[in-house]
Short mmCIF file of C-alpha atoms in Angstrom, two decimals:
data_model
loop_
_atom_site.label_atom_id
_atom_site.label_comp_id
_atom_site.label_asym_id
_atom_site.label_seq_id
_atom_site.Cartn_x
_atom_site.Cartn_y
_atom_site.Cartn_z
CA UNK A 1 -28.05 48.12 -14.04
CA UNK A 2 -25.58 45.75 -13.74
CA UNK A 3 -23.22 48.21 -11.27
CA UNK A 4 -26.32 47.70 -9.34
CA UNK A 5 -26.41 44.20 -9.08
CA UNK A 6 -23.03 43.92 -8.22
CA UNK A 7 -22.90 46.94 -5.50
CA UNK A 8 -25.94 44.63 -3.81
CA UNK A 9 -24.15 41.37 -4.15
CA UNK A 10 -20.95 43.21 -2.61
CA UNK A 11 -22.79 44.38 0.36
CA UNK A 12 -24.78 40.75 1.07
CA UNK A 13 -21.07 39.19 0.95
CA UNK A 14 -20.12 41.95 3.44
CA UNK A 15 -22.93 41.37 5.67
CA UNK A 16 -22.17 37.87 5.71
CA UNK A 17 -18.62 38.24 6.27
CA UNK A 18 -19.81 40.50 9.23
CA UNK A 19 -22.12 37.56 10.56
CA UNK A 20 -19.43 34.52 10.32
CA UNK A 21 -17.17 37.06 11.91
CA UNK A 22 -19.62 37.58 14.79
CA UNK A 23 -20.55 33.70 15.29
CA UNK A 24 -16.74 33.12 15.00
CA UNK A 25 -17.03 30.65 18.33
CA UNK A 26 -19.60 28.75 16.43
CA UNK A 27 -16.75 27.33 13.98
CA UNK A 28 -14.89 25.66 16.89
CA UNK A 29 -14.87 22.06 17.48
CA UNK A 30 -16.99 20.80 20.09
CA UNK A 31 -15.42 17.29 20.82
CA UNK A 32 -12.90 14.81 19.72
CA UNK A 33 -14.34 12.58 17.45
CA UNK A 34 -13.98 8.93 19.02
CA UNK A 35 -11.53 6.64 17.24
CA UNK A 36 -13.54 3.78 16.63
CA UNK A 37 -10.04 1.53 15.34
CA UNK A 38 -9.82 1.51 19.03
CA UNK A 39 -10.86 -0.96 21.65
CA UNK A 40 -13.78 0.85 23.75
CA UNK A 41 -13.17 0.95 27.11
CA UNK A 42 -16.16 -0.97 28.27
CA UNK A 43 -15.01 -3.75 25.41
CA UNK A 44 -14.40 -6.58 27.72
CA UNK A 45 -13.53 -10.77 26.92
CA UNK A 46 -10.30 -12.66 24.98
CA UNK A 47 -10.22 -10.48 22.26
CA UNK A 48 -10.48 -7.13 23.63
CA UNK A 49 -7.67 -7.48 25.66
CA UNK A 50 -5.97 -9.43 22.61
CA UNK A 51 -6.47 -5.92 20.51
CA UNK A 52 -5.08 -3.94 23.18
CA UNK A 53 -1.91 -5.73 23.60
CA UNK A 54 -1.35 -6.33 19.92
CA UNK A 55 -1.92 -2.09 19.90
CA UNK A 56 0.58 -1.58 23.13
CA UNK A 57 3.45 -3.92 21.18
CA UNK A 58 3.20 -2.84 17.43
CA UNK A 59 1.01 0.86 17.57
CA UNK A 60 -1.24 -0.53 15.00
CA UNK A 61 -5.02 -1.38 15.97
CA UNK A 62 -5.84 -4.73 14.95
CA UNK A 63 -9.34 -5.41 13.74
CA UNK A 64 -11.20 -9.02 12.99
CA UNK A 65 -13.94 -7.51 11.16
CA UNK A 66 -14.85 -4.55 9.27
CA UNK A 67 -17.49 -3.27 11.28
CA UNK A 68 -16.07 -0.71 13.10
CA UNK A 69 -19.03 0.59 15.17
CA UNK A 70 -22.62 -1.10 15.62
CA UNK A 71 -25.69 1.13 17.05
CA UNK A 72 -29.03 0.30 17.71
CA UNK A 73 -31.71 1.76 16.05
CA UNK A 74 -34.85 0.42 17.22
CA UNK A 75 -37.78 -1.87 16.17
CA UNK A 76 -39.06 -2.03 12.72
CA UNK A 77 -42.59 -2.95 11.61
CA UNK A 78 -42.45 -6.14 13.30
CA UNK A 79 -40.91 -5.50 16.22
CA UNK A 80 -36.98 -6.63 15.56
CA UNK A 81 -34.30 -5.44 16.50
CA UNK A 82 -32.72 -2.26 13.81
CA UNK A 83 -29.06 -1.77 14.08
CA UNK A 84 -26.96 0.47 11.57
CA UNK A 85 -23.19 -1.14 11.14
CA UNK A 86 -20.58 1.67 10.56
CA UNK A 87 -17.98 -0.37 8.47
CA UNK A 88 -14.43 0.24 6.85
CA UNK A 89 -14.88 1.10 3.21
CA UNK A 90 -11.90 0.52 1.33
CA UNK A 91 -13.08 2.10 -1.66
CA UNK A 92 -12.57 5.77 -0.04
CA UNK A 93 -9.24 7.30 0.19
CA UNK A 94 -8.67 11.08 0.10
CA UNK A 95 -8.39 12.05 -3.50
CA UNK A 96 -10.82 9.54 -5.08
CA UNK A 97 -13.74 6.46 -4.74
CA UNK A 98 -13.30 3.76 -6.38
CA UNK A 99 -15.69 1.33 -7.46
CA UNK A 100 -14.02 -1.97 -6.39
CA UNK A 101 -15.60 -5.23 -4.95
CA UNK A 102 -14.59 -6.85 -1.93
CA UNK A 103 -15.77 -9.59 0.59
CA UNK A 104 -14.50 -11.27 3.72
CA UNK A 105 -14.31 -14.63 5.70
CA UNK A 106 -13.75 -13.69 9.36
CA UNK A 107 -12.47 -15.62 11.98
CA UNK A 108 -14.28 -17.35 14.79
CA UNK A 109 -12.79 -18.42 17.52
CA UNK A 110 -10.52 -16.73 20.18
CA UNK A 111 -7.79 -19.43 19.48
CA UNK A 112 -7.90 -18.63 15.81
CA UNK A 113 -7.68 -14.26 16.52
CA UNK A 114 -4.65 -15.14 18.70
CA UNK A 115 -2.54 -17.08 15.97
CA UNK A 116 -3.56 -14.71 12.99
CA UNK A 117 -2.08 -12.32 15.57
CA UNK A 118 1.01 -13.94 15.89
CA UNK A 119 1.17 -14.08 11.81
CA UNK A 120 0.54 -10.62 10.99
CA UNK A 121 2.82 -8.97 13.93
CA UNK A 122 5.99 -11.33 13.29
CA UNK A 123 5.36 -12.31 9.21
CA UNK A 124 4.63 -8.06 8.32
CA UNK A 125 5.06 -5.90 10.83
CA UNK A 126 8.22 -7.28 12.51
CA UNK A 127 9.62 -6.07 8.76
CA UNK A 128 8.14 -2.15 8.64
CA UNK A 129 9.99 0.18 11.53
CA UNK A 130 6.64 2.28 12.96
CA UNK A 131 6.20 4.85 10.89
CA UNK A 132 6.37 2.30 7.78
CA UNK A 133 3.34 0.15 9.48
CA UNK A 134 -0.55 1.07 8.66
CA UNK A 135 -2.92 2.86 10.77
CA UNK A 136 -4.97 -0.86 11.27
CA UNK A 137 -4.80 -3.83 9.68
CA UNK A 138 -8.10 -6.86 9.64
CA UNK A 139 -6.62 -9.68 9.98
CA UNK A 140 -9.46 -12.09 7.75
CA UNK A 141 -9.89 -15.82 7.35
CA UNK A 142 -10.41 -14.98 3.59
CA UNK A 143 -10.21 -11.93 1.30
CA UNK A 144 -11.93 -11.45 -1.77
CA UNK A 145 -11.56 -8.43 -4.65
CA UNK A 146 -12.22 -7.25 -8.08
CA UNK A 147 -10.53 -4.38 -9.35
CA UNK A 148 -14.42 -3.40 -10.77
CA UNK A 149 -17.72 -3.79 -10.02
CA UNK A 150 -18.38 -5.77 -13.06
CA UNK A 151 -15.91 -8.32 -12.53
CA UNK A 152 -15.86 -11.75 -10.86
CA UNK A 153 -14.42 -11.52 -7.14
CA UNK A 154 -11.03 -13.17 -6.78
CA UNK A 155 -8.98 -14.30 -3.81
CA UNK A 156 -6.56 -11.44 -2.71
CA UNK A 157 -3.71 -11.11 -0.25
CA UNK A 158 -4.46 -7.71 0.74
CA UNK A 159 -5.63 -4.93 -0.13
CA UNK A 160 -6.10 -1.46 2.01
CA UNK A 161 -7.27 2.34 2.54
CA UNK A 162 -5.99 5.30 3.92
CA UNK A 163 -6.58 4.14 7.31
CA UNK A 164 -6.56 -0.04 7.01
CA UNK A 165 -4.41 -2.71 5.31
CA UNK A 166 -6.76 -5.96 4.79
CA UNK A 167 -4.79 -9.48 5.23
CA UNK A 168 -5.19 -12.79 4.32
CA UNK A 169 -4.41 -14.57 6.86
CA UNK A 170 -6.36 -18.02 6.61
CA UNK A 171 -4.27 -19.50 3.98
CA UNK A 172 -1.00 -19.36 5.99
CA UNK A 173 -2.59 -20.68 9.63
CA UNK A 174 -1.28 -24.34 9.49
CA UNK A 175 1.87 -23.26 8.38
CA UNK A 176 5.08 -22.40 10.64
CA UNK A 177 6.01 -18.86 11.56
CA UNK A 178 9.18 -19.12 9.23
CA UNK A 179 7.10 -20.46 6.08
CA UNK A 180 4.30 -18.22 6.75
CA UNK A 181 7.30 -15.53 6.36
CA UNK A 182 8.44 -16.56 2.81
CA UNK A 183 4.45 -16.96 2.08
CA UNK A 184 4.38 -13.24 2.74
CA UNK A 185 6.93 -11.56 0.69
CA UNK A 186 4.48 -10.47 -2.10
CA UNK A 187 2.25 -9.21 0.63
CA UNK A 188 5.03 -7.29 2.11
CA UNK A 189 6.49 -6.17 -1.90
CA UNK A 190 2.45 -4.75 -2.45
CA UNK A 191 2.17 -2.58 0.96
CA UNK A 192 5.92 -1.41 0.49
CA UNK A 193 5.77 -0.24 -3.16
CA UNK A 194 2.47 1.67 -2.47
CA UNK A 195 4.42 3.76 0.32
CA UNK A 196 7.20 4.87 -1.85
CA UNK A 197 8.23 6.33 -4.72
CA UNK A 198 11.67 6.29 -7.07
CA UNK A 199 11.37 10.34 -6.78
CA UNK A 200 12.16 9.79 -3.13
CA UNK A 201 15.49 11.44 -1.66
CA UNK A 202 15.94 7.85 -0.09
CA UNK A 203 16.43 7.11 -4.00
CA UNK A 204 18.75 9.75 -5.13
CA UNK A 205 21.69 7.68 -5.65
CA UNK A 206 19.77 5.54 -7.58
CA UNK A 207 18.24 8.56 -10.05
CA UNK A 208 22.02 9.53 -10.30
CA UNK A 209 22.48 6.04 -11.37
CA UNK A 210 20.08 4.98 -13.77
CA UNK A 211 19.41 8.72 -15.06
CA UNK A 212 22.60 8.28 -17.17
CA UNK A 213 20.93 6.65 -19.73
CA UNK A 214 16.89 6.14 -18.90
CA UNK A 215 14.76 7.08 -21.75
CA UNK A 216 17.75 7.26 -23.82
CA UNK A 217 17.81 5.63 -27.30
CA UNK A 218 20.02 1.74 -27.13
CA UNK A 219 21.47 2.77 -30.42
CA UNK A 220 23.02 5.88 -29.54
CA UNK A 221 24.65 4.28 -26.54
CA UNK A 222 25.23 0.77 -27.94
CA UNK A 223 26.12 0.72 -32.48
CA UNK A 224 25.82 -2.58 -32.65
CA UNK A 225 22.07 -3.38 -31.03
CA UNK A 226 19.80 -5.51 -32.84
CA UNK A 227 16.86 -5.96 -30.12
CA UNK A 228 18.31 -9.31 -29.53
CA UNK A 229 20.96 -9.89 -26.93
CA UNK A 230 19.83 -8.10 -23.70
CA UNK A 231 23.06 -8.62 -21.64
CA UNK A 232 24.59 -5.76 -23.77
CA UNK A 233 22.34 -3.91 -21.87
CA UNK A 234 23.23 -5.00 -18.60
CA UNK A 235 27.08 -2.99 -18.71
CA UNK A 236 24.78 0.19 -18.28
CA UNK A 237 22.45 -1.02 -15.58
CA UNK A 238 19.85 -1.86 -17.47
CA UNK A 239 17.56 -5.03 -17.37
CA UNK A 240 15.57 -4.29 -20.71
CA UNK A 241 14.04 -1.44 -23.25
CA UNK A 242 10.97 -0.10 -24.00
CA UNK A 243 10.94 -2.49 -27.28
CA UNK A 244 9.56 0.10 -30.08
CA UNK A 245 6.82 -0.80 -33.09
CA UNK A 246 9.87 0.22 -35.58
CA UNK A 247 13.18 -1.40 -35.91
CA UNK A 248 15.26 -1.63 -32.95
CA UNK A 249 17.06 1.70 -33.65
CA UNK A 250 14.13 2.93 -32.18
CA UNK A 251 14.52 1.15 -28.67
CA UNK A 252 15.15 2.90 -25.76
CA UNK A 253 16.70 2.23 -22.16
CA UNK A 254 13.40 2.09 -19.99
CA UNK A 255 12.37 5.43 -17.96
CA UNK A 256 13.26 5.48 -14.00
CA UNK A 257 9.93 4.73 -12.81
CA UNK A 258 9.57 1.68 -15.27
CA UNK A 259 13.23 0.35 -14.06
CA UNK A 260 12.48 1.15 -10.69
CA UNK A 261 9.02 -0.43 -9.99
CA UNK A 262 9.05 -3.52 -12.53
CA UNK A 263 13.06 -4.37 -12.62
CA UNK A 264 15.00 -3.20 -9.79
CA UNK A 265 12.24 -2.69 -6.74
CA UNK A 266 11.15 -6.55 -7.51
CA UNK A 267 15.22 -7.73 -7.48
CA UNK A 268 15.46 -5.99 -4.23
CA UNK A 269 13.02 -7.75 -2.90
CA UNK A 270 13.39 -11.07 -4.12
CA UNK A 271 16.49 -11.61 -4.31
CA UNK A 272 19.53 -11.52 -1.24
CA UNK A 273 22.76 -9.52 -2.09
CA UNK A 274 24.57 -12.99 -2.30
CA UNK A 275 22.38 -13.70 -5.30
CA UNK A 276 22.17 -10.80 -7.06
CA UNK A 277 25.76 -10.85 -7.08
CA UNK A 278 25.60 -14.34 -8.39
CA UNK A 279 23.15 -13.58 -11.33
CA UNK A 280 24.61 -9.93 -11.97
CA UNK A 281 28.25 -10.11 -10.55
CA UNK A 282 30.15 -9.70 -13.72
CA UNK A 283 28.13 -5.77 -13.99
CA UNK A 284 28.69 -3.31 -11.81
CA UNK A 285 26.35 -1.23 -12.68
CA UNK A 286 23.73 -3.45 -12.15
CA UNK A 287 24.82 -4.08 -8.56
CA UNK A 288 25.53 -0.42 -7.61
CA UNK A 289 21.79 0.36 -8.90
CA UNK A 290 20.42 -2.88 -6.88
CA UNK A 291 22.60 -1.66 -3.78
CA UNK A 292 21.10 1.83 -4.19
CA UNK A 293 17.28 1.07 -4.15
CA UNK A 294 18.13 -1.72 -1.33
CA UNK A 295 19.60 1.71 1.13
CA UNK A 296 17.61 3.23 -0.14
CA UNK A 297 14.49 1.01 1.70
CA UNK A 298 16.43 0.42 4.52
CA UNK A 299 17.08 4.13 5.47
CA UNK A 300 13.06 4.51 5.34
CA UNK A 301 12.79 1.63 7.49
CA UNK A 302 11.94 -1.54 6.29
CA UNK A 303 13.29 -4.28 7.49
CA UNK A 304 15.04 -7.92 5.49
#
């Protein structure tokens, strides 16, 4: 009985197989689907032609609101107007949803568009080589975000999907280009550390580097080490430990991605050369590691 069953399922997934094989043409695409990022071509007015400059200069599409696409529907009960808004949602990206809040404050007028403009193409981009800088980015009056659902929104800087990077860009308009800059370097620290990764071969100097010793217990390395004075870390390129429960004999130099992404990736980006080697200057090691991660984002093309 059950040879049975299976001989019959065999031959429906043959016949099937047969079919799909014989409707092959039916599996082709029929159209492009339209990029709606993009300024339409019947988009006319001030900010249109805004959206397609800012495109032509930077290849990013710049968008002042997250509706993307807006189509009428018809009339309801009463006889208004219907229209379904097709809008960015920054909860999807590829391998998961999340379940985040967020909320805008747009801007209104054209004069307003064409200074947040300004802000976001010389304060970000200017500092991410092309294929560093986001599909699109919505340049907002205000941002709002909480991490969950059940959580009180906050104001954010940015925050972004797969295909958009959300800016704040009301809290910097009365300010000049060159303090709006500084105002931006955690904006720029978030969007670069979510592009890259320690495991990078940009970063294999610094694995060679801070591999020596990462995850490695203090004691072993350093007799005398009582949890207390962290400079005796610093002659081996390290900042601090993973501080243990137990006794310090139990500390160890932090892992790479710890060092990387909380001690070295933040010095790089706060901090010029000239300091570092006025905090740091009396261990090498520190500054060869510093000097590795900062190649290290300059061969991938970001920009000080």
């Amino acid at each position: 009985m059950k040879k049975t069953i299976i001989y019959g399922l065999l031959a429906v997934i043959g016949l099937s197989s047969v079919a799909c094989s014989d409707d092959e043409e039916l599996l082709e695409p029929t159209r492009i689907e339209d990029n709606h990022y993009r300024v339409s071509d019947d988009e006319t007015g001030p900010e249109a032609d805004l959206r397609r400059e800012f495109y032509d200069k930077t290849k990013v599409y710049l968008l002042f609101s997250n509706i993307l696409r807006r189509t009428y529907v018809g009339k309801d009960a009463f006889g208004d107007d219907v229209w379904h808004d097709e809008t960015i949602d920054f909860n999807y990206n590829i391998t998961n949803y999340g379940v985040s809040l967020y909320d805008f404050e747009f801007f209104d007028t054209d004069e307003e568009k064409i200074a947040a403009a300004e802000i976001v193409e010389k304060c970000i981009l200017d500092h991410f080589s092309e294929p560093l800088r986001p599909f699109s980015v919505l340049a907002a009056k205000k941002l709002l975000y909480a991490k969950y659902d059940y959580q009180k929104l906050q104001p954010a800087g940015t925050f972004a999907n797969m295909s958009c990077r959300a800016i704040n860009v009301g809290d910097v308009m009365d300010m000049s280009i060159e303090e709006a800059d500084d105002f931006y370097k955690s904006v720029r620290k978030t969007m670069l550390l979510s592009m890259i990764s320690y495991r990078d071969d940009a970063f294999e100097e610094y694995r060679e580097l801070a591999g020596q010793y990462a995850g490695t217990r203090v004691i072993d390395v350093i007799p005398d080490w009582d949890g207390t004075d962290e400079t005796l870390l610093y002659e081996y390129g390290f900042l601090q430990v993973n501080f243990s429960w137990n006794p310090p004999q139990y500390d160890t130099f932090c892992d790479m991605q710890y060092d990387f992404e909380y001690d070295f990736y933040p010095m790089v980006m706060d901090y010029s050369p000239e300091e570092v080697e006025e905090m740091y200057g009396d261990y090498p090691m520190i500054i060869q590691k510093y000097n590795a991660v900062r190649n290290g984002i300059m061969s991938l093309g970001y920009v000080f």
